[in-house]
XYZ file of N, CA and C in Angstrom:
363
model
N 0.448 -1.252 -0.370
C 0.204 0.225 -0.035
C 0.744 0.983 0.085
N 0.810 2.010 -1.202
C 1.310 3.296 -1.081
C 0.865 4.535 0.036
N 2.043 4.828 0.140
C 1.764 6.048 1.354
C 2.609 6.686 1.454
N 2.319 8.457 1.669
C 3.010 9.601 1.703
C 2.559 10.163 3.265
N 3.738 10.315 4.396
C 3.491 10.518 5.294
C 4.514 12.141 5.597
N 3.180 13.030 5.501
C 3.821 14.357 6.111
C 4.699 14.360 7.271
N 5.161 15.344 7.902
C 5.714 16.325 9.128
C 6.417 17.074 8.909
N 6.446 17.967 10.442
C 7.388 19.019 10.083
C 6.911 20.240 10.993
N 5.555 20.008 10.636
C 4.790 21.514 10.383
C 4.691 21.616 11.800
N 3.696 22.825 12.265
C 3.554 23.757 13.427
C 3.666 25.270 13.343
N 3.286 25.166 14.929
C 3.156 27.006 14.728
C 4.700 27.437 14.727
N 4.713 29.434 14.126
C 5.725 29.527 14.270
C 5.888 31.038 14.135
N 6.443 31.876 14.462
C 6.188 33.633 14.481
C 6.841 33.961 12.673
N 6.295 34.715 12.444
C 6.511 35.663 10.704
C 7.721 35.453 11.048
N 8.617 35.691 10.068
C 9.979 35.363 9.653
C 10.868 34.578 10.086
N 9.994 32.618 10.997
C 11.116 31.877 11.149
C 10.855 31.320 9.788
N 11.273 29.444 10.924
C 11.703 28.594 9.556
C 10.861 27.704 9.882
N 10.634 26.649 8.961
C 10.131 25.181 9.520
C 10.778 24.292 8.034
N 10.550 23.233 8.537
C 11.583 22.165 7.673
C 10.337 21.004 7.563
N 9.607 20.616 6.394
C 8.205 19.698 6.293
C 9.202 18.530 5.612
N 8.610 17.366 6.030
C 9.518 16.474 4.822
C 7.836 15.540 4.992
N 8.342 14.124 3.859
C 7.735 13.455 3.670
C 8.051 12.674 2.991
N 7.575 11.477 3.465
C 8.437 10.031 3.596
C 7.321 9.107 2.736
N 7.421 8.540 1.584
C 7.053 7.765 0.535
C 7.459 6.439 1.252
N 6.244 5.529 0.989
C 6.067 4.275 0.966
C 5.418 3.498 0.103
N 5.705 2.037 0.275
C 4.873 0.771 -0.431
C 4.869 0.431 -2.385
N 6.377 1.461 -2.766
C 6.511 0.900 -4.407
C 8.036 2.111 -4.230
N 8.699 1.856 -5.181
C 9.502 2.511 -5.617
C 9.491 4.160 -6.067
N 9.836 5.292 -5.612
C 9.539 6.693 -6.115
C 11.075 7.064 -6.520
N 11.968 6.469 -6.812
C 13.230 7.139 -7.307
C 13.061 7.627 -8.587
N 11.746 7.078 -9.610
C 11.624 7.518 -10.708
C 10.455 8.209 -10.822
N 9.282 8.982 -9.881
C 8.640 9.717 -9.417
C 9.171 11.090 -8.815
N 8.350 12.023 -9.758
C 8.267 13.509 -9.448
C 7.845 14.122 -8.275
N 8.258 14.719 -6.795
C 7.339 14.461 -5.996
C 7.139 16.248 -5.817
N 5.909 16.634 -5.212
C 5.487 17.907 -5.606
C 5.072 18.479 -4.144
N 4.633 19.842 -3.377
C 4.291 20.168 -2.079
C 3.230 20.951 -3.395
N 1.640 21.360 -1.719
C 0.666 21.569 -2.537
C 0.411 22.293 -0.740
N -0.503 23.616 -1.145
C -0.587 24.190 0.373
C -2.447 24.175 0.046
N -3.133 24.382 0.799
C -4.615 24.479 0.912
C -4.799 25.335 1.915
N -5.088 26.463 1.710
C -5.718 27.614 3.298
C -7.175 27.854 3.570
N -7.230 28.467 4.798
C -9.355 27.833 4.906
C -9.666 28.425 4.119
N -10.946 28.087 3.618
C -11.570 28.691 2.497
C -11.064 29.268 0.825
N -9.611 28.267 0.687
C -9.315 28.511 -0.590
C -9.106 27.215 -1.052
N -8.975 27.111 -2.287
C -8.437 26.159 -3.147
C -6.636 25.509 -3.083
N -7.102 24.387 -3.407
C -5.547 23.973 -3.113
C -4.470 25.134 -3.794
N -3.528 25.320 -3.731
C -2.643 25.429 -4.417
C -1.052 25.097 -4.732
N -0.689 24.969 -5.631
C 0.693 24.555 -6.027
C 1.949 25.143 -5.342
N 2.798 24.544 -4.333
C 3.854 25.056 -3.817
C 5.623 25.286 -4.528
N 5.236 23.861 -4.681
C 7.232 23.561 -5.169
C 7.241 22.152 -5.924
N 7.988 21.616 -6.794
C 7.924 20.289 -7.477
C 9.352 20.205 -7.727
N 9.523 18.782 -7.486
C 10.963 18.688 -7.862
C 11.284 17.426 -8.755
N 11.853 17.024 -9.781
C 11.990 15.977 -10.588
C 12.641 14.471 -9.835
N 12.287 13.609 -10.210
C 13.041 12.427 -10.126
C 14.288 12.235 -9.990
N 14.858 12.662 -10.437
C 16.035 13.064 -10.189
C 17.027 13.916 -9.494
N 16.112 14.676 -8.517
C 16.594 15.726 -7.963
C 17.223 16.741 -8.682
N 17.370 17.030 -10.057
C 18.180 18.058 -10.751
C 17.205 19.559 -11.425
N 16.083 18.919 -10.461
C 15.161 20.398 -11.626
C 14.027 20.655 -10.510
N 13.661 22.348 -9.902
C 12.872 22.219 -9.222
C 12.177 23.359 -9.889
N 10.970 23.182 -8.951
C 10.160 24.873 -9.283
C 8.993 25.121 -8.510
N 8.872 26.615 -8.460
C 7.852 27.023 -7.432
C 7.242 28.083 -7.755
N 6.289 27.814 -6.952
C 5.295 28.950 -7.013
C 6.190 30.363 -6.470
N 5.242 31.513 -7.325
C 6.009 32.699 -7.256
C 6.211 33.123 -6.135
N 4.911 33.101 -5.319
C 4.558 33.074 -3.912
C 5.868 32.513 -2.863
N 6.104 31.775 -3.033
C 7.433 31.013 -2.757
C 8.896 31.143 -2.580
N 8.699 31.616 -4.102
C 10.714 31.450 -4.779
C 11.508 32.271 -3.792
N 12.892 32.056 -3.658
C 13.388 32.619 -2.943
C 13.669 32.339 -1.451
N 11.972 31.743 -0.831
C 12.077 31.307 0.247
C 11.755 30.289 1.013
N 11.417 28.995 0.027
C 11.144 28.013 0.325
C 12.528 27.230 -0.575
N 12.637 25.912 -0.334
C 13.734 25.186 -1.289
C 13.191 23.864 -1.026
N 13.060 23.100 -2.164
C 12.573 21.566 -1.985
C 13.851 21.206 -2.830
N 14.147 19.595 -1.986
C 14.873 18.779 -1.661
C 14.236 17.013 -1.889
N 15.452 16.390 -2.119
C 15.460 14.613 -2.337
C 16.390 14.270 -1.370
N 15.919 12.870 -0.754
C 16.663 12.705 -0.081
C 17.472 11.562 -0.247
N 18.288 10.648 0.097
C 18.626 9.308 -0.522
C 18.415 8.591 0.516
N 17.609 7.211 -0.017
C 17.132 6.884 -0.921
C 16.180 8.248 -0.856
N 15.676 8.024 -2.690
C 14.936 9.012 -2.964
C 13.397 9.582 -2.643
N 13.385 8.031 -1.853
C 11.829 8.172 -1.364
C 11.420 9.293 0.104
N 12.322 10.473 -0.008
C 11.975 11.193 1.447
C 12.246 12.927 0.588
N 11.315 13.616 0.687
C 11.217 14.981 -0.009
C 11.430 15.922 1.484
N 12.015 17.016 1.031
C 11.487 18.139 2.114
C 11.388 19.176 1.467
N 10.915 20.212 2.326
C 10.034 21.657 1.765
C 10.607 22.381 3.232
N 12.305 23.098 3.191
C 12.844 24.293 3.724
C 12.016 25.664 3.911
N 11.527 26.043 4.512
C 10.822 27.067 4.692
C 11.345 28.618 5.441
N 11.714 29.239 4.830
C 12.083 30.896 5.402
C 11.356 31.642 5.328
N 11.651 32.647 6.385
C 11.023 33.750 5.855
C 9.411 33.687 5.789
N 9.074 32.731 7.203
C 7.421 32.724 7.067
C 6.907 33.676 6.889
N 5.415 34.105 6.236
C 4.353 35.040 6.328
C 3.117 34.729 7.121
N 2.664 35.179 7.469
C 0.887 34.661 8.042
C 0.484 34.362 6.420
N 0.328 34.522 5.266
C -0.476 33.990 4.273
C 0.396 32.746 3.896
N 1.526 32.017 4.691
C 1.921 30.955 4.080
C 1.427 29.879 4.909
N 0.202 30.587 5.868
C -0.547 29.291 7.241
C -1.306 29.182 5.650
N -1.395 27.191 6.139
C -2.213 26.482 5.536
C -1.833 24.635 5.445
N -2.496 24.166 5.074
C -2.310 22.540 5.613
C -1.385 22.360 4.087
N -0.390 21.475 4.438
C 0.484 21.029 3.435
C 0.671 19.769 3.036
N 0.178 19.708 1.915
C 0.118 18.318 1.106
C 1.674 17.973 0.308
N 1.850 16.945 0.812
C 3.262 15.887 -0.244
C 2.198 15.335 -1.209
N 2.788 15.329 -2.284
C 2.336 14.511 -3.604
C 3.272 13.711 -4.635
N 3.017 13.090 -5.147
C 3.997 12.038 -6.127
C 3.063 11.572 -7.061
N 4.325 11.943 -8.506
C 3.813 11.418 -10.067
C 4.716 11.417 -10.578
N 4.406 11.186 -12.100
C 5.031 10.800 -13.251
C 5.689 12.177 -13.690
N 5.029 13.227 -12.758
C 6.125 14.591 -13.742
C 6.013 16.248 -12.824
N 6.754 16.610 -12.590
C 7.007 17.555 -11.560
C 5.834 19.131 -12.475
N 4.457 18.437 -12.145
C 3.640 20.060 -12.916
C 3.194 20.639 -11.771
N 3.084 21.442 -11.620
C 1.762 22.675 -10.890
C 0.608 22.433 -11.013
N 0.168 21.531 -11.327
C -0.969 21.079 -11.216
C -1.737 19.652 -11.260
N -3.012 18.842 -11.975
C -3.213 17.583 -11.770
C -2.400 16.826 -12.309
N -1.964 15.538 -12.182
C -1.062 14.727 -12.279
C -0.326 13.656 -11.673
N -0.579 14.438 -10.319
C 0.051 13.818 -9.386
C -0.990 12.205 -9.089
N -0.117 10.777 -8.429
C -1.164 9.780 -8.488
C -1.718 10.119 -6.997
N -0.399 10.435 -6.276
C -0.483 10.031 -4.417
C -0.327 10.985 -4.011
N -1.208 11.368 -2.746
C -1.084 12.370 -1.947
C -0.758 11.919 -0.726
N 0.039 12.698 0.484
C -0.088 12.432 1.852
C -1.303 13.111 2.499
N -1.871 12.977 3.888
C -3.317 13.813 4.782
C -2.857 15.102 4.924
N -1.527 15.520 4.865
C -1.522 16.786 5.223
C -1.076 17.204 6.725
N 0.011 18.511 6.556
C 0.308 18.490 8.185
C -0.109 20.165 8.470
N -0.367 20.267 8.986
C -0.541 22.500 9.458
C 0.770 23.451 9.202
N 0.632 24.007 8.923
C 1.683 24.932 9.148
C 1.046 26.157 9.119
N 1.468 27.168 10.657
C 1.040 28.009 11.036
C 1.628 29.330 11.117
N 1.415 30.434 10.595
C 2.299 31.511 11.267
C 1.893 32.529 11.788
N 2.214 32.718 12.677
C 1.456 33.887 13.693
C 2.198 35.221 13.479
N 1.370 36.649 13.267
C 2.339 37.168 13.028
C 2.453 38.396 13.930
């Protein structure tokens, strides 16, 4: 059974940092792209960042570019999202996803349950 489990969320003050982790199991993910999405209360889920299967290509939403960094662990079934200079508008449930391509929209086959990130002002 495929599972993606996120961790590392929490409460942080504006300007602070958090590191999210996503551990994937149940199949080989070394050939899968991984992505992070988020959903704030009353809003649609939005793309945050994605990374190719090799880790050589990364993609970011404009709203997080320069503040967030996505990376893959070794073996490649773990993905991280380092979040710096956090803002109150970053408050959301963050979801990890896995799919054949690092896209900013539909196309991911597997999703985690999410981890809450709350940034206080």
